[in-house]
Amino acid sequence: MTTETRIALIIYGLANAVVFGTGAITILSIPSLQEQWPYLLPIVVVLSLVLAWPIAKAIAPKLRSKYGKNGR
């Protein structure tokens, strides 16, 4: 297991929480979607589990670099 993958695994939980929170707040704050929340919230849970991994993999190399994208 590479270091980048280990960093991504740590970030995965954080990314999952952010994606889920954004989806849940969106569903519960839009009045037209409030009636369907029992059906939409499980979809948000599954999507957050799936979408968090590519987000974590995209962030991991940036955290590993010494000076960020622009250099010093």
PDB file of C-alpha atoms in Angstrom:
ATOM      1  CA  MET A   1       0.000   0.000   0.000  1.00  0.00           C
ATOM      2  CA  THR A   2       1.485   3.292  -1.064  1.00  0.00           C
ATOM      3  CA  THR A   3       1.778   6.343   1.134  1.00  0.00           C
ATOM      4  CA  GLU A   4      -0.616   8.207  -1.127  1.00  0.00           C
ATOM      5  CA  THR A   5      -3.252   5.504  -0.620  1.00  0.00           C
ATOM      6  CA  ARG A   6      -2.776   5.640   3.151  1.00  0.00           C
ATOM      7  CA  ILE A   7      -3.262   9.398   3.127  1.00  0.00           C
ATOM      8  CA  ALA A   8      -6.365   8.957   0.955  1.00  0.00           C
ATOM      9  CA  LEU A   9      -7.786   6.443   3.437  1.00  0.00           C
ATOM     10  CA  ILE A  10      -7.416   8.982   6.226  1.00  0.00           C
ATOM     11  CA  ILE A  11      -9.021  11.712   4.142  1.00  0.00           C
ATOM     12  CA  TYR A  12     -11.838   9.391   3.022  1.00  0.00           C
ATOM     13  CA  GLY A  13     -13.805   9.743   6.242  1.00  0.00           C
ATOM     14  CA  LEU A  14     -13.560  13.514   6.165  1.00  0.00           C
ATOM     15  CA  ALA A  15     -14.579  13.715   2.518  1.00  0.00           C
ATOM     16  CA  ASN A  16     -17.458  11.333   3.174  1.00  0.00           C
ATOM     17  CA  ALA A  17     -18.738  13.518   6.006  1.00  0.00           C
ATOM     18  CA  VAL A  18     -18.552  16.675   3.894  1.00  0.00           C
ATOM     19  CA  VAL A  19     -20.317  15.131   0.897  1.00  0.00           C
ATOM     20  CA  PHE A  20     -23.016  13.590   3.091  1.00  0.00           C
ATOM     21  CA  GLY A  21     -23.547  16.795   5.061  1.00  0.00           C
ATOM     22  CA  THR A  22     -23.847  18.847   1.893  1.00  0.00           C
ATOM     23  CA  GLY A  23     -26.366  16.428   0.405  1.00  0.00           C
ATOM     24  CA  ALA A  24     -28.394  16.100   3.589  1.00  0.00           C
ATOM     25  CA  ILE A  25     -28.592  19.848   4.148  1.00  0.00           C
ATOM     26  CA  THR A  26     -29.587  20.348   0.521  1.00  0.00           C
ATOM     27  CA  ILE A  27     -32.388  17.787   0.737  1.00  0.00           C
ATOM     28  CA  LEU A  28     -33.705  18.998   4.065  1.00  0.00           C
ATOM     29  CA  SER A  29     -33.530  22.707   3.294  1.00  0.00           C
ATOM     30  CA  ILE A  30     -35.332  22.718  -0.065  1.00  0.00           C
ATOM     31  CA  PRO A  31     -39.070  22.700   0.673  1.00  0.00           C
ATOM     32  CA  SER A  32     -40.028  20.718  -2.439  1.00  0.00           C
ATOM     33  CA  LEU A  33     -37.649  17.888  -1.451  1.00  0.00           C
ATOM     34  CA  GLN A  34     -38.660  17.686   2.208  1.00  0.00           C
ATOM     35  CA  GLU A  35     -41.523  15.305   1.509  1.00  0.00           C
ATOM     36  CA  GLN A  36     -39.260  12.818  -0.283  1.00  0.00           C
ATOM     37  CA  TRP A  37     -36.476  12.791   2.316  1.00  0.00           C
ATOM     38  CA  PRO A  38     -37.109   9.167   3.392  1.00  0.00           C
ATOM     39  CA  TYR A  39     -36.250   8.084  -0.152  1.00  0.00           C
ATOM     40  CA  LEU A  40     -33.562  10.634  -0.980  1.00  0.00           C
ATOM     41  CA  LEU A  41     -31.476  10.398   2.191  1.00  0.00           C
ATOM     42  CA  PRO A  42     -30.394   6.767   1.604  1.00  0.00           C
ATOM     43  CA  ILE A  43     -29.388   7.776  -1.921  1.00  0.00           C
ATOM     44  CA  VAL A  44     -27.249  10.556  -0.447  1.00  0.00           C
ATOM     45  CA  VAL A  45     -25.624   8.046   1.918  1.00  0.00           C
ATOM     46  CA  VAL A  46     -24.669   5.713  -0.935  1.00  0.00           C
ATOM     47  CA  LEU A  47     -23.482   8.569  -3.153  1.00  0.00           C
ATOM     48  CA  SER A  48     -21.343  10.002  -0.372  1.00  0.00           C
ATOM     49  CA  LEU A  49     -19.698   6.622   0.190  1.00  0.00           C
ATOM     50  CA  VAL A  50     -18.956   6.294  -3.528  1.00  0.00           C
ATOM     51  CA  LEU A  51     -17.918   9.883  -4.282  1.00  0.00           C
ATOM     52  CA  ALA A  52     -15.678  10.323  -1.235  1.00  0.00           C
ATOM     53  CA  TRP A  53     -12.987   7.971  -2.549  1.00  0.00           C
ATOM     54  CA  PRO A  54     -12.197   9.860  -5.794  1.00  0.00           C
ATOM     55  CA  ILE A  55     -12.220  13.120  -3.838  1.00  0.00           C
ATOM     56  CA  ALA A  56      -9.788  11.678  -1.287  1.00  0.00           C
ATOM     57  CA  LYS A  57      -7.548  10.318  -4.061  1.00  0.00           C
ATOM     58  CA  ALA A  58      -7.490  13.760  -5.681  1.00  0.00           C
ATOM     59  CA  ILE A  59      -6.564  15.529  -2.436  1.00  0.00           C
ATOM     60  CA  ALA A  60      -3.888  13.068  -1.233  1.00  0.00           C
ATOM     61  CA  PRO A  61      -1.096  14.052  -3.663  1.00  0.00           C
ATOM     62  CA  LYS A  62      -1.567  17.714  -2.807  1.00  0.00           C
ATOM     63  CA  LEU A  63      -1.078  16.975   0.876  1.00  0.00           C
ATOM     64  CA  ARG A  64       2.028  14.966   0.167  1.00  0.00           C
ATOM     65  CA  SER A  65       3.763  17.630  -1.907  1.00  0.00           C
ATOM     66  CA  LYS A  66       6.222  19.764   0.010  1.00  0.00           C
ATOM     67  CA  TYR A  67       5.316  23.216  -1.303  1.00  0.00           C
ATOM     68  CA  GLY A  68       1.919  22.718  -2.891  1.00  0.00           C
ATOM     69  CA  LYS A  69       1.067  23.257  -6.524  1.00  0.00           C
ATOM     70  CA  ASN A  70       2.906  26.520  -7.151  1.00  0.00           C
ATOM     71  CA  GLY A  71       6.208  25.613  -5.578  1.00  0.00           C
ATOM     72  CA  ARG A  72       8.155  28.084  -3.499  1.00  0.00           C
TER      73      ARG A  72
END
